[in-house]
Amino acid sequence: MNRFKVSKFRHTEARPARREAWISDIRAGTTASYGHHIKSSCSLIAFNSDRPGVLGIISLEDHRKDKKHVAYLGCHSDLVTDLDFSPFDDFLLASGSADRTVKLWRLPGPGQVLPSEPGVVLGPEELPVEVLQFHPTSDGILVSTAGRAVKVWDIAKHQPLTELQAHGDVVQSAVWSRDGALVGTACKDKQLRIFDPRVRAEASQSTKAHENSKDSQLAWTSTQEHLVSTGFNQMREREVKLWDTRLFSSALASLTLGTSSGSLIPLLDPDSGLLILAGKGESQLYCYEVTPQQPSLSPVTQCVLESVLRGAALLPRRALAVMGCEVLRVLQLSDIAIIPVSYHVPRKSVEFHEDLFPDTSGCVPASDAHVWWAGSNQQVQKVSLNPAHRPHPSFISCMIPPMEPPTDMAQPVETLRADTDPSEDFSSPTSSLTSPSTPSSLGLSLSSTSGIGTSPSQRSLQSLLGPSSKFRHAQGTILHRDSHITNLKGLNLTTPGESDGFCANRLHVAVPLLSSGGQVAVLELQKPGRLPDTTLPTLQNGSAVMDLAWDPFDPYRLAVAGEDARIRLWRVPPGGLKDILTTPETVLTGHTEKIYSLRFHPLAADLLASTSYDLTIRIWDLQAGAERLRLQGHQDQIFGLAWSPDGQQLATVCKDGHVRVYEPRSSPVPLRKGPGPEGGRGARIVWVCDGRCLLVSGFDSRSERQLQLYTADALTGGPSAVLGLDVAPSTLLPSYDPDTGLVLLTGKGDTRVFLYEVLPEAPFFLECNSFTSPDPHKGFVLLPKTECDVQEVEFARCLRLRQTSLEPVAFRLPRVRKEFFQDDVFPDTAVSWEPALSAKAWLGGTNGQPQLLSLKPPGMTPVSQASREVPTRRAPSSAQYLEEKSDQQKKEELLNAMVAKLGNWEDPLPQDSFEGVDEDEWAKYLAQIIVMGVQVVGRAFARALRQEFAASRAAADARGRAGHQSAAASNLSGLSLQEAQQILNISKLNPEEVQKNYEHLFKVNDKSVGGSFYLQSKVVRAKERLDEELRIQAQEDTQKGQMPKT
């Protein structure tokens, strides 16, 4: 009979949350590990951030007015590989890391700050910790894996109870059975093992699980007889198998899901038997019902996600909206958001359905570690999910005592309501409590000052979160195409890693070409546009170009290092190259191996430093054309070279793993030496913080790109802070702006430019908004400060080299009162184009100081001297809506308000981030929108709708009756693409069909013909969503060189 029994979950439907309900503005990590990257208790969510060793923490509590705030906890000095919440204590979190330790954290309640130190540290292990899990019935027990070792820990005693043996390779998964008696492990040796840790350390049973050794995961059902495994077969297809521990030689049931590079995360709810299969790197969730009695794995439903999945977790059943028949809630971790996906069983009556929600395990443990180890199998008491039987007893683990909240910050704790809609529990933040300073906790300064909670003022927030950079909202923008140099051909994209690839000053750009003879093209920045198709006049270097640099004090002199161990100095005629130049002004010889780095002295004229494969640094007097100083002491290739700002010292980073500082005029050997990056793939070095510190970009032992900050006078002690960034093949090229303290970091072939404000003391690194380009760049250089548009608060201007073009990129800071000179952003800058002394004077021991220049344009008043203005209310009063108006008048006012909102240039619009379209073109486009009256896109339309609907609702409330505008405001919500297509009855996106159906539906739903403004607003929202989708497709087609669809 069971074979033909109909499942109560057969009509289960997946409901991804609307965008308004996403937890957005996060930065999730994508580091490969066996963990799930996100876990949830009934009160908190924890997830891997994009900064190694840092977890994001967010409250699950039901904030009706406040938005969600994300805090970041610096847990480890290396990658966090796995994490888990205690099943009994919502605020007890365990984290495992590649730093070989397991740490337990007591997370704060409302109004408290995150801990700076863990409550318990277990380890260190011999290898990185891979996975961990709390015991399901006893408090104070944890299982963890590290390499082949599997340990069951007594947390209170800080020591293992036992170590499970016989694994032949790395253990990929270790999970407790639901009754806490057995441990199941999946190993890279393809074996599935069952252990009874209290009986013996060897496996009681084992079998071959999957044919492929790639990631394998386990999940137990509600009994200790059945468990589910996921893995890969010989054809690299993903497999799911159901096992019976009493018949362990073969699987009871199995299924395949096709080939994919991402492993499956099995999320099994033992109470319902529903299994969620989430593939890392995919955009789909599979739901199956596990029925061991038949046995079978029956498909229930599938859910297509809007973004790629990086991790997934199940919300505990005690936190579900049971009155809405929500049987599961999956938290999908994407790159920029946490997206709730709810699974509902449709029922007609709104009541508690006991068949869907049987009693579940409560939050009071059945025993402690001592009692369990002595042989107790007592189970956790069950509790009802019926809201009428709440609240349930709470439990606080004694492993880590709870923190006492400060008296001035204590707030009443809100209890999570199970009869609420999940989208209300996941409100999207307008601003997250994220301290950009947290990355400093990745290095040797392991501290976190972030906290969870709200504060009455920005000052109190800063006291909770630590300092933040005033440049954190910096915006990088590619300037208009009229300033681009296009039609570049034959670029040499294989210059050595020690070279920036090209160089620029305020007048010229020098770009090496791929043609033979080491040709260098010199382009005029003052003459942008399309280059001719004919051959450009070039500098004939005679040897392959290794590096090149402009003289900072002579904008017409270019130094080019060749593969033939010679340095050639070229003089570019005013107005640019007209003919091919074959004879350099000077040739410097002396190096015995090819040269790979050139650096001009920052203060002295006619001084140049060069590094070579002969492991020497040579300092040249260009006026005499001779070598003056030679520095030695390197044991391997010199990756990077940098002069100190005062020109007295030289710093290098070497492949031999050391950072060195020289005083060239005093000694040819290093003055100081310290440990450098572990990786040998490349590195760069630059002086920061007025010459007090050294910033080194390089790789760690796992080829992850990282930053190391040193105190220049204390290199021996190693870096003061280490910041891990990402995994990429190219070396990060740092460009430091001493006026702002900002460093711009990007690599050849990257699409992202990182921005950090560097400080000489904790928190050392303050993260700012990064700049992302649509396609990879081949080089990225910083132009002199005088090229910035100060009136637009442009603090940095760079040049971005693409394969066929050169584009200027402006970095600007949003400011309200741009009519004033922002003197806090633009201090007096050094006159870097005039030398402070001659080469002869410097070689003789003289030191100089640069002159300073104010960047304030004539006629502008510094903002520090401007009078403060009292802010005026811009929004119209709701009183003007109290008068009686017809529905047609209200509809016209609403549309006019939306058009007026689009005309507000002070608000950022989506087209502001588009490239290559001038304001006149956008004005024509906006005119078409106004004529049509319906095609409104982006954020401005959404805000206009909310404001106008809110005003209409206020008027309706004042009149004591609910009108159609009030109903529209209460029902206004975001639409997915599928919902929009259903509203307009569109199967395939076609502009003509969209417009035709929109006009028809808008007309037939008019108030005058029996319709309603609520239905018309739905039609308008659907039209906006489809127009936005068409615009996105058109933009993608344009980038691919095709004609847009619209």
mmCIF file of N, CA, C and O in Angstrom, residues 575-634:
data_model
loop_
_atom_site.group_PDB
_atom_site.id
_atom_site.type_symbol
_atom_site.label_atom_id
_atom_site.label_comp_id
_atom_site.label_asym_id
_atom_site.label_seq_id
_atom_site.Cartn_x
_atom_site.Cartn_y
_atom_site.Cartn_z
ATOM 1 N N GLY A 575 54.697 68.072 -29.045
ATOM 2 C CA GLY A 575 53.671 67.815 -30.036
ATOM 3 C C GLY A 575 53.532 66.360 -30.408
ATOM 4 O O GLY A 575 52.629 66.003 -31.162
ATOM 5 N N GLY A 576 54.452 65.515 -29.903
ATOM 6 C CA GLY A 576 54.328 64.091 -30.155
ATOM 7 C C GLY A 576 55.221 63.615 -31.283
ATOM 8 O O GLY A 576 55.884 64.400 -31.980
ATOM 9 N N LEU A 577 55.249 62.325 -31.438
ATOM 10 C CA LEU A 577 56.068 61.718 -32.487
ATOM 11 C C LEU A 577 55.449 61.968 -33.857
ATOM 12 O O LEU A 577 54.258 61.725 -34.067
ATOM 13 N N LYS A 578 56.295 62.430 -34.761
ATOM 14 C CA LYS A 578 55.866 62.592 -36.144
ATOM 15 C C LYS A 578 56.517 61.544 -37.039
ATOM 16 O O LYS A 578 55.953 61.133 -38.051
ATOM 17 N N ASP A 579 57.720 61.128 -36.640
ATOM 18 C CA ASP A 579 58.468 60.150 -37.412
ATOM 19 C C ASP A 579 59.016 59.081 -36.468
ATOM 20 O O ASP A 579 59.046 59.246 -35.242
ATOM 21 N N ILE A 580 59.494 58.005 -37.051
ATOM 22 C CA ILE A 580 60.092 56.928 -36.273
ATOM 23 C C ILE A 580 61.450 57.388 -35.738
ATOM 24 O O ILE A 580 62.281 57.928 -36.481
ATOM 25 N N LEU A 581 61.679 57.191 -34.434
ATOM 26 C CA LEU A 581 62.957 57.516 -33.825
ATOM 27 C C LEU A 581 63.752 56.235 -33.628
ATOM 28 O O LEU A 581 63.254 55.267 -33.059
ATOM 29 N N THR A 582 64.981 56.244 -34.085
ATOM 30 C CA THR A 582 65.835 55.052 -33.981
ATOM 31 C C THR A 582 67.052 55.275 -33.104
ATOM 32 O O THR A 582 67.691 54.306 -32.696
ATOM 33 N N THR A 583 67.361 56.534 -32.790
ATOM 34 C CA THR A 583 68.566 56.832 -32.006
ATOM 35 C C THR A 583 68.163 57.429 -30.668
ATOM 36 O O THR A 583 67.559 58.513 -30.615
ATOM 37 N N PRO A 584 68.476 56.750 -29.572
ATOM 38 C CA PRO A 584 68.139 57.305 -28.257
ATOM 39 C C PRO A 584 69.065 58.455 -27.888
ATOM 40 O O PRO A 584 70.154 58.619 -28.443
ATOM 41 N N GLU A 585 68.632 59.220 -26.895
ATOM 42 C CA GLU A 585 69.438 60.339 -26.404
ATOM 43 C C GLU A 585 70.661 59.834 -25.644
ATOM 44 O O GLU A 585 71.763 60.360 -25.798
ATOM 45 N N THR A 586 70.480 58.777 -24.847
ATOM 46 C CA THR A 586 71.570 58.203 -24.051
ATOM 47 C C THR A 586 71.323 56.709 -23.907
ATOM 48 O O THR A 586 70.171 56.267 -23.837
ATOM 49 N N VAL A 587 72.422 55.942 -23.850
ATOM 50 C CA VAL A 587 72.342 54.508 -23.586
ATOM 51 C C VAL A 587 73.183 54.215 -22.351
ATOM 52 O O VAL A 587 74.379 54.561 -22.300
ATOM 53 N N LEU A 588 72.549 53.591 -21.340
ATOM 54 C CA LEU A 588 73.228 53.247 -20.098
ATOM 55 C C LEU A 588 73.549 51.757 -20.102
ATOM 56 O O LEU A 588 72.661 50.923 -20.275
ATOM 57 N N THR A 589 74.826 51.442 -19.937
ATOM 58 C CA THR A 589 75.263 50.040 -19.911
ATOM 59 C C THR A 589 75.981 49.757 -18.598
ATOM 60 O O THR A 589 76.604 50.636 -18.006
ATOM 61 N N GLY A 590 75.859 48.518 -18.165
ATOM 62 C CA GLY A 590 76.488 48.124 -16.906
ATOM 63 C C GLY A 590 75.925 46.826 -16.367
ATOM 64 O O GLY A 590 76.654 45.983 -15.854
ATOM 65 N N HIS A 591 74.617 46.650 -16.484
ATOM 66 C CA HIS A 591 74.005 45.394 -16.054
ATOM 67 C C HIS A 591 74.477 44.252 -16.952
ATOM 68 O O HIS A 591 74.712 44.445 -18.151
ATOM 69 N N THR A 592 74.611 43.068 -16.373
ATOM 70 C CA THR A 592 75.052 41.896 -17.143
ATOM 71 C C THR A 592 73.897 40.984 -17.522
ATOM 72 O O THR A 592 74.092 40.061 -18.315
ATOM 73 N N GLU A 593 72.717 41.190 -16.964
ATOM 74 C CA GLU A 593 71.530 40.416 -17.317
ATOM 75 C C GLU A 593 70.398 41.394 -17.637
ATOM 76 O O GLU A 593 70.496 42.597 -17.378
ATOM 77 N N LYS A 594 69.332 40.867 -18.214
ATOM 78 C CA LYS A 594 68.232 41.739 -18.633
ATOM 79 C C LYS A 594 67.632 42.480 -17.438
ATOM 80 O O LYS A 594 67.578 41.970 -16.319
ATOM 81 N N ILE A 595 67.171 43.671 -17.717
ATOM 82 C CA ILE A 595 66.650 44.580 -16.700
ATOM 83 C C ILE A 595 65.125 44.427 -16.643
ATOM 84 O O ILE A 595 64.480 44.241 -17.679
ATOM 85 N N TYR A 596 64.576 44.491 -15.450
ATOM 86 C CA TYR A 596 63.126 44.342 -15.369
ATOM 87 C C TYR A 596 62.436 45.412 -14.542
ATOM 88 O O TYR A 596 61.229 45.306 -14.317
ATOM 89 N N SER A 597 63.102 46.429 -14.057
ATOM 90 C CA SER A 597 62.407 47.453 -13.272
ATOM 91 C C SER A 597 63.191 48.755 -13.305
ATOM 92 O O SER A 597 64.420 48.751 -13.149
ATOM 93 N N LEU A 598 62.498 49.881 -13.495
ATOM 94 C CA LEU A 598 63.080 51.221 -13.498
ATOM 95 C C LEU A 598 62.284 52.109 -12.551
ATOM 96 O O LEU A 598 61.047 52.072 -12.563
ATOM 97 N N ARG A 599 63.012 52.921 -11.736
ATOM 98 C CA ARG A 599 62.340 53.858 -10.835
ATOM 99 C C ARG A 599 63.141 55.154 -10.769
ATOM 100 O O ARG A 599 64.311 55.162 -10.369
ATOM 101 N N PHE A 600 62.507 56.279 -11.135
ATOM 102 C CA PHE A 600 63.140 57.580 -11.011
ATOM 103 C C PHE A 600 63.102 58.042 -9.563
ATOM 104 O O PHE A 600 62.193 57.709 -8.806
ATOM 105 N N HIS A 601 64.100 58.851 -9.183
ATOM 106 C CA HIS A 601 64.152 59.422 -7.840
ATOM 107 C C HIS A 601 63.011 60.418 -7.679
ATOM 108 O O HIS A 601 62.727 61.205 -8.590
ATOM 109 N N PRO A 602 62.317 60.439 -6.524
ATOM 110 C CA PRO A 602 61.155 61.317 -6.373
ATOM 111 C C PRO A 602 61.488 62.794 -6.189
ATOM 112 O O PRO A 602 60.610 63.645 -6.390
ATOM 113 N N LEU A 603 62.743 63.133 -5.798
ATOM 114 C CA LEU A 603 63.080 64.529 -5.506
ATOM 115 C C LEU A 603 64.257 65.043 -6.313
ATOM 116 O O LEU A 603 64.318 66.238 -6.623
ATOM 117 N N ALA A 604 65.211 64.197 -6.631
ATOM 118 C CA ALA A 604 66.426 64.629 -7.305
ATOM 119 C C ALA A 604 66.307 64.422 -8.808
ATOM 120 O O ALA A 604 65.854 63.367 -9.269
ATOM 121 N N ALA A 605 66.735 65.391 -9.548
ATOM 122 C CA ALA A 605 66.708 65.305 -11.004
ATOM 123 C C ALA A 605 67.833 64.388 -11.496
ATOM 124 O O ALA A 605 68.891 64.273 -10.859
ATOM 125 N N ASP A 606 67.595 63.720 -12.624
ATOM 126 C CA ASP A 606 68.613 62.928 -13.336
ATOM 127 C C ASP A 606 69.126 61.759 -12.510
ATOM 128 O O ASP A 606 70.294 61.364 -12.645
ATOM 129 N N LEU A 607 68.299 61.181 -11.664
ATOM 130 C CA LEU A 607 68.677 59.987 -10.905
ATOM 131 C C LEU A 607 67.682 58.871 -11.213
ATOM 132 O O LEU A 607 66.464 59.074 -11.132
ATOM 133 N N LEU A 608 68.203 57.695 -11.557
ATOM 134 C CA LEU A 608 67.376 56.554 -11.930
ATOM 135 C C LEU A 608 67.923 55.294 -11.279
ATOM 136 O O LEU A 608 69.138 55.061 -11.280
ATOM 137 N N ALA A 609 67.021 54.485 -10.696
ATOM 138 C CA ALA A 609 67.401 53.195 -10.118
ATOM 139 C C ALA A 609 66.852 52.081 -11.002
ATOM 140 O O ALA A 609 65.732 52.184 -11.527
ATOM 141 N N SER A 610 67.635 51.015 -11.163
ATOM 142 C CA SER A 610 67.226 49.886 -11.996
ATOM 143 C C SER A 610 67.571 48.575 -11.298
ATOM 144 O O SER A 610 68.529 48.497 -10.530
ATOM 145 N N THR A 611 66.759 47.547 -11.549
ATOM 146 C CA THR A 611 67.030 46.203 -11.036
ATOM 147 C C THR A 611 67.170 45.252 -12.211
ATOM 148 O O THR A 611 66.578 45.463 -13.280
ATOM 149 N N SER A 612 67.938 44.188 -12.001
ATOM 150 C CA SER A 612 68.268 43.285 -13.091
ATOM 151 C C SER A 612 68.325 41.857 -12.580
ATOM 152 O O SER A 612 68.373 41.585 -11.368
ATOM 153 N N TYR A 613 68.314 40.924 -13.542
ATOM 154 C CA TYR A 613 68.482 39.517 -13.208
ATOM 155 C C TYR A 613 69.898 39.210 -12.716
ATOM 156 O O TYR A 613 70.157 38.084 -12.286
ATOM 157 N N ASP A 614 70.805 40.171 -12.783
ATOM 158 C CA ASP A 614 72.117 39.959 -12.176
ATOM 159 C C ASP A 614 72.095 40.200 -10.663
ATOM 160 O O ASP A 614 73.139 40.199 -10.010
ATOM 161 N N LEU A 615 70.865 40.413 -10.100
ATOM 162 C CA LEU A 615 70.601 40.530 -8.668
ATOM 163 C C LEU A 615 71.231 41.768 -8.046
ATOM 164 O O LEU A 615 71.553 41.793 -6.858
ATOM 165 N N THR A 616 71.404 42.808 -8.844
ATOM 166 C CA THR A 616 71.934 44.077 -8.333
ATOM 167 C C THR A 616 70.935 45.196 -8.586
ATOM 168 O O THR A 616 70.067 45.100 -9.457
ATOM 169 N N ILE A 617 71.091 46.257 -7.789
ATOM 170 C CA ILE A 617 70.373 47.508 -8.015
ATOM 171 C C ILE A 617 71.421 48.564 -8.340
ATOM 172 O O ILE A 617 72.387 48.739 -7.590
ATOM 173 N N ARG A 618 71.216 49.250 -9.433
ATOM 174 C CA ARG A 618 72.190 50.269 -9.848
ATOM 175 C C ARG A 618 71.493 51.617 -9.935
ATOM 176 O O ARG A 618 70.359 51.720 -10.413
ATOM 177 N N ILE A 619 72.182 52.632 -9.431
ATOM 178 C CA ILE A 619 71.669 54.001 -9.426
ATOM 179 C C ILE A 619 72.512 54.806 -10.405
ATOM 180 O O ILE A 619 73.743 54.854 -10.303
ATOM 181 N N TRP A 620 71.815 55.418 -11.355
ATOM 182 C CA TRP A 620 72.475 56.076 -12.489
ATOM 183 C C TRP A 620 72.344 57.587 -12.393
ATOM 184 O O TRP A 620 71.303 58.116 -12.002
ATOM 185 N N ASP A 621 73.435 58.269 -12.774
ATOM 186 C CA ASP A 621 73.435 59.721 -12.976
ATOM 187 C C ASP A 621 73.175 59.949 -14.457
ATOM 188 O O ASP A 621 74.055 59.725 -15.305
ATOM 189 N N LEU A 622 71.956 60.391 -14.781
ATOM 190 C CA LEU A 622 71.585 60.492 -16.189
ATOM 191 C C LEU A 622 72.294 61.648 -16.884
ATOM 192 O O LEU A 622 72.535 61.601 -18.097
ATOM 193 N N GLN A 623 72.653 62.664 -16.130
ATOM 194 C CA GLN A 623 73.341 63.789 -16.752
ATOM 195 C C GLN A 623 74.733 63.382 -17.212
ATOM 196 O O GLN A 623 75.192 63.779 -18.284
ATOM 197 N N ALA A 624 75.360 62.537 -16.402
ATOM 198 C CA ALA A 624 76.687 62.046 -16.776
ATOM 199 C C ALA A 624 76.621 60.757 -17.572
ATOM 200 O O ALA A 624 77.614 60.343 -18.176
ATOM 201 N N GLY A 625 75.458 60.099 -17.563
ATOM 202 C CA GLY A 625 75.308 58.838 -18.270
ATOM 203 C C GLY A 625 76.146 57.722 -17.671
ATOM 204 O O GLY A 625 76.635 56.854 -18.407
ATOM 205 N N ALA A 626 76.284 57.722 -16.340
ATOM 206 C CA ALA A 626 77.172 56.745 -15.701
ATOM 207 C C ALA A 626 76.523 56.181 -14.448
ATOM 208 O O ALA A 626 75.652 56.814 -13.818
ATOM 209 N N GLU A 627 76.967 54.994 -14.071
ATOM 210 C CA GLU A 627 76.530 54.358 -12.829
ATOM 211 C C GLU A 627 77.269 54.976 -11.652
ATOM 212 O O GLU A 627 78.487 55.121 -11.671
ATOM 213 N N ARG A 628 76.515 55.290 -10.591
ATOM 214 C CA ARG A 628 77.115 55.926 -9.416
ATOM 215 C C ARG A 628 77.117 55.000 -8.201
ATOM 216 O O ARG A 628 78.077 55.022 -7.426
ATOM 217 N N LEU A 629 76.060 54.202 -8.007
ATOM 218 C CA LEU A 629 75.961 53.334 -6.836
ATOM 219 C C LEU A 629 75.471 51.961 -7.267
ATOM 220 O O LEU A 629 74.708 51.835 -8.233
ATOM 221 N N ARG A 630 75.931 50.922 -6.534
ATOM 222 C CA ARG A 630 75.496 49.560 -6.807
ATOM 223 C C ARG A 630 75.150 48.895 -5.471
ATOM 224 O O ARG A 630 75.972 48.855 -4.558
ATOM 225 N N LEU A 631 73.922 48.367 -5.373
ATOM 226 C CA LEU A 631 73.442 47.724 -4.155
ATOM 227 C C LEU A 631 73.361 46.219 -4.364
ATOM 228 O O LEU A 631 72.937 45.755 -5.430
ATOM 229 N N GLN A 632 73.739 45.481 -3.328
ATOM 230 C CA GLN A 632 73.773 44.023 -3.427
ATOM 231 C C GLN A 632 73.078 43.410 -2.203
ATOM 232 O O GLN A 632 72.593 44.115 -1.329
ATOM 233 N N GLY A 633 73.049 42.072 -2.179
ATOM 234 C CA GLY A 633 72.495 41.373 -1.033
ATOM 235 C C GLY A 633 71.295 40.509 -1.334
ATOM 236 O O GLY A 633 70.788 39.819 -0.447
ATOM 237 N N HIS A 634 70.806 40.502 -2.582
ATOM 238 C CA HIS A 634 69.655 39.678 -2.939
ATOM 239 C C HIS A 634 70.114 38.292 -3.371
ATOM 240 O O HIS A 634 71.126 38.140 -4.060
#
